[in-house]
Amino acid sequence: MATKAKAEKAATGEDGGSRRDFLILATSAVGATGAALAAWPLVDSMNPSADVLALSATEVDISPIEVGQAITIQWRGKPVFIRHRTADEIARAENTKLDELPDPQTDQDRVEKPQWLVLVGVCTHLGCIPLGQKVGEPRGDWGGWFCPCHGSHYDLSGRIRKGPAPKNLSVPPYTFLDDTMLRIG
Amino acid sequence: MLSPEKGIGKWIEDRLPVFSIARHSLIDYPTPRNLNYWWNFGSLAGITLVIMIVTGIVLAMQYTPHVDMAFNSVERIMRDVNYGWLLRYLHMNGGTMFFIVVYIHIFRGLYYGSYKAPREILWWLGIVILLLMMATAFMGYVLPWGQMSFWGTTVITNMFSAVPLVGEDIVTWLWGGFTVGNATLNRFFSLHYLLPFVIVGVVLMHIWALHTVKSNNPLGIDMKGPQDSIPFHPYYTVKDNFGLGVFFFVYLTIVFFFPNFFGEPDNYIPANPMATPPHIVPEWYFLPFYAILRAVPDKLGGVIAMFASILILFVLPWLDRARVRSARFRPIYKQFFWLFLVDCFVLGWVGANPPEGMFVTIGQVATIYYFAHFLILLPLLGMFEKTRPLPESIAASVTSAAVTSSKG
């Protein structure tokens, strides 16, 4: 035991060994920190640039959209569905029982004003754009949207009802600037 | 830590001997014990190459190689891309630093006779790297598509029209059109991305050749045994790292405080094929060669002289007949070395000025001296110079009275 402790002391003791170890460790640590800091600008340059971030809010005039109509606009490069729902559609969306839904959420939680439904038009399965915006397109079994890629059905609140998509169509952040102007983002 | 003796390390080592190769070439590599700071510039050049490739790859992610968009995409990098200004200034001034480092590296070789037997192929590979660097730098300068980009390309590519008979056809082929245009910009971008990786390949051969013949040293005599050498690690890794710190201090001072010092203001004017700037100059690292080009009053002759000024380095090991390598023991060569260096600076100064008045004469005299150095002075020195006695060995020169004979 004694000889072992002595040997350990010699390896790490006052003969300069530990001093050198300390210097190597300290130098390496400073070097590694410097390298990491230098790498950050390279990594960050691949994040969205200022001109891309500048596109993160879109304003749209919703006054021309008649009851029952829907339009698609672009926000951050993605399609956003704006649907002017009829009274019947609102009633159907609001009266849906939560236990029928794979991703339970009330219609009230998904809208600011019941007649205006605003959704990101990207299927939550693998990113296709669901059909149902234009007249004559299939709208699925619940009268909302139908994704042609893998057959997901969305209802009149944009909630997933059937198919492989795990979640409801997401609601983008938006505010009504006044009765006719909607700001998305 | 992985060990090549056991476990996963041994499993890898038995299949691909990365550990022993790394140990052999980065740790145990026997290095002359007397290398001075001029020997730092090889590793600095390698690190600069890595910096250029890394910043270049991320810049290429933001750049658009199209005549209508290239200039604006560079401005977008400067204003909108996160740290884009930093990356571009690092890349721009990294080119300058690369040439400074490599020119010092080359003149180090000239002073200490590093091109002589058995290092001829090592020297050749270095010249190939220089030529590739020049091509890469030239094509990179075209990419921002400013006035100097456009007119510099026009002038340099037009040099090939001096080739007899097929000159005009060659230039049209280089351009992919009847002027420098979108096709030119696209192919230059493609090659500017490719050539650095070719340089990496030649650098690996350069290092391979170096590790075969071993490093030269300030005495220019061979290592005769273990007493003359020290392992590369930790002695030269530490020394190279210290040099790297100094290098970064200079490099980053330029990047942060004088980023456009080496650039031309005219290159912040978008390329205009209908108006030539009044005074076209290449980047500073081409100026001596540009002066040689203009010194010869004949189109083809000027182009030949310019290329010959670099290609002559290939035959340098046979033009310099002296068997003593280091200028420390060649009192006459040492003086001509400094004269030659001054001559190169004079050529650079002439190249930066318009070809008028006294600059024409100075440029011609300096050009003649440039070639006379290689073709007349060096062969004559080999015959007539009386060299000083060489020390017995590297170890002896530092441990005995031989110290006095190695001063200088």
mmCIF file of N, CA, C and O in Angstrom, chain A residues 26-109:
data_model
loop_
_atom_site.group_PDB
_atom_site.id
_atom_site.type_symbol
_atom_site.label_atom_id
_atom_site.label_comp_id
_atom_site.label_asym_id
_atom_site.label_seq_id
_atom_site.Cartn_x
_atom_site.Cartn_y
_atom_site.Cartn_z
ATOM 1 N N ALA A 26 -5.301 23.364 -18.938
ATOM 2 C CA ALA A 26 -5.785 24.736 -19.021
ATOM 3 C C ALA A 26 -5.699 25.248 -20.458
ATOM 4 O O ALA A 26 -6.634 25.857 -20.981
ATOM 5 N N THR A 27 -4.563 24.961 -21.114
ATOM 6 C CA THR A 27 -4.395 25.406 -22.499
ATOM 7 C C THR A 27 -5.433 24.774 -23.406
ATOM 8 O O THR A 27 -6.051 25.442 -24.234
ATOM 9 N N SER A 28 -5.641 23.449 -23.229
ATOM 10 C CA SER A 28 -6.617 22.758 -24.062
ATOM 11 C C SER A 28 -8.008 23.320 -23.843
ATOM 12 O O SER A 28 -8.780 23.485 -24.793
ATOM 13 N N ALA A 29 -8.327 23.631 -22.582
ATOM 14 C CA ALA A 29 -9.662 24.155 -22.282
ATOM 15 C C ALA A 29 -9.867 25.507 -22.955
ATOM 16 O O ALA A 29 -10.899 25.755 -23.581
ATOM 17 N N VAL A 30 -8.862 26.381 -22.852
ATOM 18 C CA VAL A 30 -8.969 27.683 -23.508
ATOM 19 C C VAL A 30 -9.083 27.510 -25.017
ATOM 20 O O VAL A 30 -9.903 28.150 -25.678
ATOM 21 N N GLY A 31 -8.257 26.595 -25.552
ATOM 22 C CA GLY A 31 -8.294 26.345 -26.996
ATOM 23 C C GLY A 31 -9.645 25.829 -27.451
ATOM 24 O O GLY A 31 -10.198 26.288 -28.450
ATOM 25 N N ALA A 32 -10.198 24.879 -26.680
ATOM 26 C CA ALA A 32 -11.492 24.309 -27.048
ATOM 27 C C ALA A 32 -12.584 25.369 -26.970
ATOM 28 O O ALA A 32 -13.466 25.432 -27.836
ATOM 29 N N THR A 33 -12.524 26.210 -25.942
ATOM 30 C CA THR A 33 -13.516 27.279 -25.828
ATOM 31 C C THR A 33 -13.414 28.232 -27.012
ATOM 32 O O THR A 33 -14.424 28.616 -27.613
ATOM 33 N N GLY A 34 -12.184 28.587 -27.349
ATOM 34 C CA GLY A 34 -11.976 29.476 -28.490
ATOM 35 C C GLY A 34 -12.512 28.868 -29.774
ATOM 36 O O GLY A 34 -13.180 29.540 -30.562
ATOM 37 N N ALA A 35 -12.238 27.579 -29.977
ATOM 38 C CA ALA A 35 -12.709 26.916 -31.194
ATOM 39 C C ALA A 35 -14.237 26.916 -31.244
ATOM 40 O O ALA A 35 -14.837 27.155 -32.292
ATOM 41 N N ALA A 36 -14.858 26.652 -30.073
ATOM 42 C CA ALA A 36 -16.323 26.622 -30.032
ATOM 43 C C ALA A 36 -16.885 28.013 -30.341
ATOM 44 O O ALA A 36 -17.844 28.152 -31.107
ATOM 45 N N LEU A 37 -16.267 29.042 -29.762
ATOM 46 C CA LEU A 37 -16.744 30.400 -30.025
ATOM 47 C C LEU A 37 -16.553 30.754 -31.497
ATOM 48 O O LEU A 37 -17.407 31.398 -32.105
ATOM 49 N N ALA A 38 -15.415 30.329 -32.069
ATOM 50 C CA ALA A 38 -15.162 30.630 -33.479
ATOM 51 C C ALA A 38 -16.127 29.885 -34.383
ATOM 52 O O ALA A 38 -16.444 30.339 -35.481
ATOM 53 N N ALA A 39 -16.601 28.731 -33.928
ATOM 54 C CA ALA A 39 -17.515 27.948 -34.757
ATOM 55 C C ALA A 39 -18.912 28.568 -34.791
ATOM 56 O O ALA A 39 -19.663 28.365 -35.743
ATOM 57 N N TRP A 40 -19.246 29.336 -33.752
ATOM 58 C CA TRP A 40 -20.602 29.852 -33.659
ATOM 59 C C TRP A 40 -21.016 30.716 -34.872
ATOM 60 O O TRP A 40 -22.099 30.509 -35.423
ATOM 61 N N PRO A 41 -20.186 31.686 -35.311
ATOM 62 C CA PRO A 41 -20.594 32.453 -36.493
ATOM 63 C C PRO A 41 -20.861 31.573 -37.710
ATOM 64 O O PRO A 41 -21.775 31.852 -38.497
ATOM 65 N N LEU A 42 -20.080 30.490 -37.856
ATOM 66 C CA LEU A 42 -20.295 29.595 -38.992
ATOM 67 C C LEU A 42 -21.663 28.936 -38.889
ATOM 68 O O LEU A 42 -22.409 28.842 -39.862
ATOM 69 N N VAL A 43 -21.987 28.473 -37.687
ATOM 70 C CA VAL A 43 -23.274 27.792 -37.479
ATOM 71 C C VAL A 43 -24.422 28.793 -37.605
ATOM 72 O O VAL A 43 -25.412 28.551 -38.306
ATOM 73 N N ASP A 44 -24.259 29.944 -36.955
ATOM 74 C CA ASP A 44 -25.343 30.922 -36.932
ATOM 75 C C ASP A 44 -25.625 31.498 -38.319
ATOM 76 O O ASP A 44 -26.750 31.906 -38.610
ATOM 77 N N SER A 45 -24.601 31.511 -39.189
ATOM 78 C CA SER A 45 -24.834 32.040 -40.536
ATOM 79 C C SER A 45 -25.848 31.193 -41.296
ATOM 80 O O SER A 45 -26.437 31.649 -42.266
ATOM 81 N N MET A 46 -26.051 29.946 -40.830
ATOM 82 C CA MET A 46 -27.014 29.080 -41.512
ATOM 83 C C MET A 46 -28.426 29.246 -40.963
ATOM 84 O O MET A 46 -29.377 28.697 -41.514
ATOM 85 N N ASN A 47 -28.585 30.005 -39.877
ATOM 86 C CA ASN A 47 -29.928 30.324 -39.383
ATOM 87 C C ASN A 47 -30.592 31.337 -40.310
ATOM 88 O O ASN A 47 -29.940 31.958 -41.133
ATOM 89 N N PRO A 48 -31.937 31.530 -40.182
ATOM 90 C CA PRO A 48 -32.613 32.487 -41.067
ATOM 91 C C PRO A 48 -31.958 33.869 -40.981
ATOM 92 O O PRO A 48 -31.677 34.362 -39.895
ATOM 93 N N SER A 49 -31.704 34.470 -42.124
ATOM 94 C CA SER A 49 -31.052 35.770 -42.171
ATOM 95 C C SER A 49 -32.090 36.873 -41.973
ATOM 96 O O SER A 49 -33.300 36.627 -41.953
ATOM 97 N N ALA A 50 -31.600 38.106 -41.846
ATOM 98 C CA ALA A 50 -32.493 39.227 -41.557
ATOM 99 C C ALA A 50 -33.563 39.390 -42.627
ATOM 100 O O ALA A 50 -34.718 39.700 -42.329
ATOM 101 N N ASP A 51 -33.202 39.170 -43.892
ATOM 102 C CA ASP A 51 -34.201 39.349 -44.958
ATOM 103 C C ASP A 51 -35.257 38.247 -44.921
ATOM 104 O O ASP A 51 -36.401 38.465 -45.316
ATOM 105 N N VAL A 52 -34.867 37.075 -44.441
ATOM 106 C CA VAL A 52 -35.852 35.995 -44.300
ATOM 107 C C VAL A 52 -36.776 36.289 -43.118
ATOM 108 O O VAL A 52 -38.002 36.154 -43.217
ATOM 109 N N LEU A 53 -36.186 36.738 -41.999
ATOM 110 C CA LEU A 53 -37.002 37.044 -40.823
ATOM 111 C C LEU A 53 -37.963 38.195 -41.101
ATOM 112 O O LEU A 53 -39.046 38.270 -40.526
ATOM 113 N N ALA A 54 -37.567 39.089 -42.014
ATOM 114 C CA ALA A 54 -38.418 40.227 -42.342
ATOM 115 C C ALA A 54 -39.733 39.782 -42.974
ATOM 116 O O ALA A 54 -40.713 40.520 -42.985
ATOM 117 N N LEU A 55 -39.753 38.566 -43.502
ATOM 118 C CA LEU A 55 -40.968 38.054 -44.136
ATOM 119 C C LEU A 55 -41.874 37.359 -43.137
ATOM 120 O O LEU A 55 -42.853 36.738 -43.508
ATOM 121 N N SER A 56 -41.574 37.484 -41.828
ATOM 122 C CA SER A 56 -42.273 36.644 -40.872
ATOM 123 C C SER A 56 -43.656 37.169 -40.506
ATOM 124 O O SER A 56 -44.372 36.544 -39.754
ATOM 125 N N ALA A 57 -44.061 38.345 -40.994
ATOM 126 C CA ALA A 57 -45.430 38.820 -40.769
ATOM 127 C C ALA A 57 -46.064 39.185 -42.108
ATOM 128 O O ALA A 57 -45.416 39.777 -42.969
ATOM 129 N N THR A 58 -47.301 38.787 -42.281
ATOM 130 C CA THR A 58 -48.021 39.072 -43.521
ATOM 131 C C THR A 58 -49.365 39.692 -43.173
ATOM 132 O O THR A 58 -50.068 39.207 -42.294
ATOM 133 N N GLU A 59 -49.719 40.786 -43.861
ATOM 134 C CA GLU A 59 -51.032 41.402 -43.644
ATOM 135 C C GLU A 59 -51.927 41.088 -44.818
ATOM 136 O O GLU A 59 -51.480 41.081 -45.964
ATOM 137 N N VAL A 60 -53.202 40.802 -44.529
ATOM 138 C CA VAL A 60 -54.117 40.433 -45.609
ATOM 139 C C VAL A 60 -55.472 41.115 -45.385
ATOM 140 O O VAL A 60 -55.951 41.233 -44.251
ATOM 141 N N ASP A 61 -56.045 41.598 -46.489
ATOM 142 C CA ASP A 61 -57.370 42.235 -46.457
ATOM 143 C C ASP A 61 -58.419 41.143 -46.621
ATOM 144 O O ASP A 61 -58.468 40.458 -47.658
ATOM 145 N N ILE A 62 -59.237 40.921 -45.571
ATOM 146 C CA ILE A 62 -60.196 39.807 -45.626
ATOM 147 C C ILE A 62 -61.599 40.253 -46.040
ATOM 148 O O ILE A 62 -62.501 39.422 -46.137
ATOM 149 N N SER A 63 -61.763 41.565 -46.331
ATOM 150 C CA SER A 63 -63.118 42.037 -46.667
ATOM 151 C C SER A 63 -63.700 41.408 -47.929
ATOM 152 O O SER A 63 -64.920 41.222 -48.004
ATOM 153 N N PRO A 64 -62.900 41.057 -48.961
ATOM 154 C CA PRO A 64 -63.543 40.476 -50.162
ATOM 155 C C PRO A 64 -63.978 39.026 -49.990
ATOM 156 O O PRO A 64 -64.617 38.472 -50.884
ATOM 157 N N ILE A 65 -63.636 38.381 -48.869
ATOM 158 C CA ILE A 65 -63.964 36.958 -48.738
ATOM 159 C C ILE A 65 -65.410 36.823 -48.269
ATOM 160 O O ILE A 65 -65.764 37.194 -47.149
ATOM 161 N N GLU A 66 -66.268 36.257 -49.136
ATOM 162 C CA GLU A 66 -67.687 36.093 -48.816
ATOM 163 C C GLU A 66 -67.859 34.905 -47.870
ATOM 164 O O GLU A 66 -66.983 34.045 -47.772
ATOM 165 N N VAL A 67 -68.998 34.879 -47.221
ATOM 166 C CA VAL A 67 -69.323 33.752 -46.350
ATOM 167 C C VAL A 67 -69.274 32.459 -47.157
ATOM 168 O O VAL A 67 -69.809 32.393 -48.264
ATOM 169 N N GLY A 68 -68.581 31.443 -46.641
ATOM 170 C CA GLY A 68 -68.460 30.167 -47.339
ATOM 171 C C GLY A 68 -67.239 30.079 -48.223
ATOM 172 O O GLY A 68 -66.879 29.001 -48.685
ATOM 173 N N GLN A 69 -66.552 31.228 -48.428
ATOM 174 C CA GLN A 69 -65.363 31.195 -49.280
ATOM 175 C C GLN A 69 -64.107 30.966 -48.443
ATOM 176 O O GLN A 69 -64.095 31.186 -47.242
ATOM 177 N N ALA A 70 -63.036 30.552 -49.151
ATOM 178 C CA ALA A 70 -61.738 30.399 -48.481
ATOM 179 C C ALA A 70 -60.646 30.912 -49.403
ATOM 180 O O ALA A 70 -60.770 30.798 -50.623
ATOM 181 N N ILE A 71 -59.627 31.485 -48.815
ATOM 182 C CA ILE A 71 -58.460 31.874 -49.618
ATOM 183 C C ILE A 71 -57.197 31.275 -48.991
ATOM 184 O O ILE A 71 -57.184 30.890 -47.811
ATOM 185 N N THR A 72 -56.165 31.182 -49.839
ATOM 186 C CA THR A 72 -54.872 30.699 -49.363
ATOM 187 C C THR A 72 -53.862 31.813 -49.576
ATOM 188 O O THR A 72 -53.778 32.354 -50.670
ATOM 189 N N ILE A 73 -53.156 32.182 -48.521
ATOM 190 C CA ILE A 73 -52.096 33.178 -48.678
ATOM 191 C C ILE A 73 -50.768 32.576 -48.199
ATOM 192 O O ILE A 73 -50.752 31.490 -47.602
ATOM 193 N N GLN A 74 -49.674 33.274 -48.500
ATOM 194 C CA GLN A 74 -48.365 32.739 -48.122
ATOM 195 C C GLN A 74 -47.829 33.496 -46.912
ATOM 196 O O GLN A 74 -47.839 34.724 -46.869
ATOM 197 N N TRP A 75 -47.371 32.732 -45.931
ATOM 198 C CA TRP A 75 -46.765 33.322 -44.731
ATOM 199 C C TRP A 75 -45.529 32.501 -44.392
ATOM 200 O O TRP A 75 -45.617 31.285 -44.245
ATOM 201 N N ARG A 76 -44.377 33.139 -44.342
ATOM 202 C CA ARG A 76 -43.099 32.441 -44.148
ATOM 203 C C ARG A 76 -42.920 31.316 -45.165
ATOM 204 O O ARG A 76 -42.393 30.250 -44.840
ATOM 205 N N GLY A 77 -43.406 31.576 -46.379
ATOM 206 C CA GLY A 77 -43.240 30.571 -47.423
ATOM 207 C C GLY A 77 -44.220 29.424 -47.348
ATOM 208 O O GLY A 77 -44.195 28.523 -48.177
ATOM 209 N N LYS A 78 -45.093 29.443 -46.314
ATOM 210 C CA LYS A 78 -46.036 28.341 -46.153
ATOM 211 C C LYS A 78 -47.443 28.816 -46.506
ATOM 212 O O LYS A 78 -47.766 29.999 -46.339
ATOM 213 N N PRO A 79 -48.328 27.908 -46.982
ATOM 214 C CA PRO A 79 -49.709 28.306 -47.259
ATOM 215 C C PRO A 79 -50.491 28.466 -45.951
ATOM 216 O O PRO A 79 -50.336 27.667 -45.031
ATOM 217 N N VAL A 80 -51.275 29.542 -45.874
ATOM 218 C CA VAL A 80 -52.173 29.734 -44.738
ATOM 219 C C VAL A 80 -53.601 29.791 -45.282
ATOM 220 O O VAL A 80 -53.882 30.528 -46.224
ATOM 221 N N PHE A 81 -54.451 28.941 -44.711
ATOM 222 C CA PHE A 81 -55.857 28.895 -45.126
ATOM 223 C C PHE A 81 -56.645 29.907 -44.296
ATOM 224 O O PHE A 81 -56.554 29.908 -43.069
ATOM 225 N N ILE A 82 -57.449 30.752 -44.972
ATOM 226 C CA ILE A 82 -58.382 31.634 -44.258
ATOM 227 C C ILE A 82 -59.776 31.312 -44.780
ATOM 228 O O ILE A 82 -60.051 31.507 -45.968
ATOM 229 N N ARG A 83 -60.629 30.778 -43.888
ATOM 230 C CA ARG A 83 -61.979 30.377 -44.322
ATOM 231 C C ARG A 83 -63.023 31.216 -43.595
ATOM 232 O O ARG A 83 -62.970 31.366 -42.374
ATOM 233 N N HIS A 84 -63.927 31.790 -44.387
ATOM 234 C CA HIS A 84 -65.065 32.535 -43.830
ATOM 235 C C HIS A 84 -66.204 31.535 -43.656
ATOM 236 O O HIS A 84 -66.910 31.199 -44.602
ATOM 237 N N ARG A 85 -66.359 31.024 -42.421
ATOM 238 C CA ARG A 85 -67.275 29.901 -42.225
ATOM 239 C C ARG A 85 -68.739 30.355 -42.193
ATOM 240 O O ARG A 85 -69.056 31.457 -41.727
ATOM 241 N N THR A 86 -69.627 29.487 -42.652
ATOM 242 C CA THR A 86 -71.062 29.742 -42.565
ATOM 243 C C THR A 86 -71.535 29.419 -41.150
ATOM 244 O O THR A 86 -70.832 28.743 -40.387
ATOM 245 N N ALA A 87 -72.735 29.890 -40.811
ATOM 246 C CA ALA A 87 -73.288 29.627 -39.477
ATOM 247 C C ALA A 87 -73.411 28.129 -39.240
ATOM 248 O O ALA A 87 -73.144 27.630 -38.138
ATOM 249 N N ASP A 88 -73.794 27.401 -40.278
ATOM 250 C CA ASP A 88 -73.941 25.951 -40.152
ATOM 251 C C ASP A 88 -72.591 25.282 -39.850
ATOM 252 O O ASP A 88 -72.479 24.410 -38.997
ATOM 253 N N GLU A 89 -71.571 25.739 -40.568
ATOM 254 C CA GLU A 89 -70.228 25.160 -40.359
ATOM 255 C C GLU A 89 -69.730 25.431 -38.948
ATOM 256 O O GLU A 89 -69.145 24.569 -38.289
ATOM 257 N N ILE A 90 -69.991 26.668 -38.463
ATOM 258 C CA ILE A 90 -69.566 27.012 -37.101
ATOM 259 C C ILE A 90 -70.262 26.104 -36.095
ATOM 260 O O ILE A 90 -69.636 25.557 -35.179
ATOM 261 N N ALA A 91 -71.558 25.926 -36.312
ATOM 262 C CA ALA A 91 -72.321 25.099 -35.377
ATOM 263 C C ALA A 91 -71.785 23.670 -35.359
ATOM 264 O O ALA A 91 -71.597 23.067 -34.294
ATOM 265 N N ARG A 92 -71.486 23.110 -36.547
ATOM 266 C CA ARG A 92 -70.981 21.736 -36.610
ATOM 267 C C ARG A 92 -69.626 21.631 -35.903
ATOM 268 O O ARG A 92 -69.335 20.663 -35.193
ATOM 269 N N ALA A 93 -68.785 22.658 -36.105
ATOM 270 C CA ALA A 93 -67.455 22.620 -35.483
ATOM 271 C C ALA A 93 -67.561 22.733 -33.975
ATOM 272 O O ALA A 93 -66.867 22.034 -33.234
ATOM 273 N N GLU A 94 -68.460 23.588 -33.514
ATOM 274 C CA GLU A 94 -68.558 23.821 -32.069
ATOM 275 C C GLU A 94 -69.227 22.668 -31.340
ATOM 276 O O GLU A 94 -68.956 22.439 -30.160
ATOM 277 N N ASN A 95 -70.115 21.944 -32.050
ATOM 278 C CA ASN A 95 -70.869 20.885 -31.391
ATOM 279 C C ASN A 95 -70.184 19.525 -31.427
ATOM 280 O O ASN A 95 -70.757 18.527 -30.993
ATOM 281 N N THR A 96 -68.985 19.455 -31.955
ATOM 282 C CA THR A 96 -68.254 18.187 -31.987
ATOM 283 C C THR A 96 -67.864 17.785 -30.564
ATOM 284 O O THR A 96 -67.407 18.619 -29.790
ATOM 285 N N LYS A 97 -68.091 16.488 -30.267
ATOM 286 C CA LYS A 97 -67.713 16.017 -28.931
ATOM 287 C C LYS A 97 -66.208 15.775 -28.888
ATOM 288 O O LYS A 97 -65.622 15.227 -29.818
ATOM 289 N N LEU A 98 -65.568 16.171 -27.775
ATOM 290 C CA LEU A 98 -64.116 16.066 -27.681
ATOM 291 C C LEU A 98 -63.624 14.633 -27.715
ATOM 292 O O LEU A 98 -62.528 14.351 -28.191
ATOM 293 N N ASP A 99 -64.449 13.706 -27.209
ATOM 294 C CA ASP A 99 -63.954 12.316 -27.187
ATOM 295 C C ASP A 99 -63.964 11.670 -28.568
ATOM 296 O O ASP A 99 -63.472 10.563 -28.739
ATOM 297 N N GLU A 100 -64.475 12.380 -29.592
ATOM 298 C CA GLU A 100 -64.380 11.859 -30.962
ATOM 299 C C GLU A 100 -63.044 12.238 -31.601
ATOM 300 O O GLU A 100 -62.723 11.808 -32.707
ATOM 301 N N LEU A 101 -62.265 13.087 -30.922
ATOM 302 C CA LEU A 101 -61.094 13.686 -31.577
ATOM 303 C C LEU A 101 -59.786 13.006 -31.149
ATOM 304 O O LEU A 101 -59.559 12.805 -29.952
ATOM 305 N N PRO A 102 -58.922 12.678 -32.118
ATOM 306 C CA PRO A 102 -57.598 12.139 -31.761
ATOM 307 C C PRO A 102 -56.735 13.184 -31.042
ATOM 308 O O PRO A 102 -55.893 12.844 -30.226
ATOM 309 N N ASP A 103 -56.903 14.449 -31.378
ATOM 310 C CA ASP A 103 -56.116 15.526 -30.762
ATOM 311 C C ASP A 103 -57.137 16.528 -30.215
ATOM 312 O O ASP A 103 -57.419 17.538 -30.850
ATOM 313 N N PRO A 104 -57.695 16.229 -29.018
ATOM 314 C CA PRO A 104 -58.876 16.970 -28.556
ATOM 315 C C PRO A 104 -58.600 18.449 -28.337
ATOM 316 O O PRO A 104 -57.626 18.816 -27.674
ATOM 317 N N GLN A 105 -59.456 19.282 -28.922
ATOM 318 C CA GLN A 105 -59.323 20.720 -28.786
ATOM 319 C C GLN A 105 -60.680 21.310 -29.183
ATOM 320 O O GLN A 105 -61.264 20.896 -30.179
ATOM 321 N N THR A 106 -61.181 22.278 -28.394
ATOM 322 C CA THR A 106 -62.482 22.858 -28.747
ATOM 323 C C THR A 106 -62.310 23.851 -29.883
ATOM 324 O O THR A 106 -61.226 24.393 -30.093
ATOM 325 N N ASP A 107 -63.391 24.073 -30.614
ATOM 326 C CA ASP A 107 -63.336 25.022 -31.727
ATOM 327 C C ASP A 107 -63.037 26.426 -31.209
ATOM 328 O O ASP A 107 -62.294 27.181 -31.830
ATOM 329 N N GLN A 108 -63.579 26.767 -30.042
ATOM 330 C CA GLN A 108 -63.363 28.098 -29.470
ATOM 331 C C GLN A 108 -61.883 28.375 -29.231
ATOM 332 O O GLN A 108 -61.426 29.519 -29.347
ATOM 333 N N ASP A 109 -61.133 27.319 -28.893
ATOM 334 C CA ASP A 109 -59.704 27.496 -28.643
ATOM 335 C C ASP A 109 -58.915 27.749 -29.921
ATOM 336 O O ASP A 109 -57.746 28.120 -29.883
#
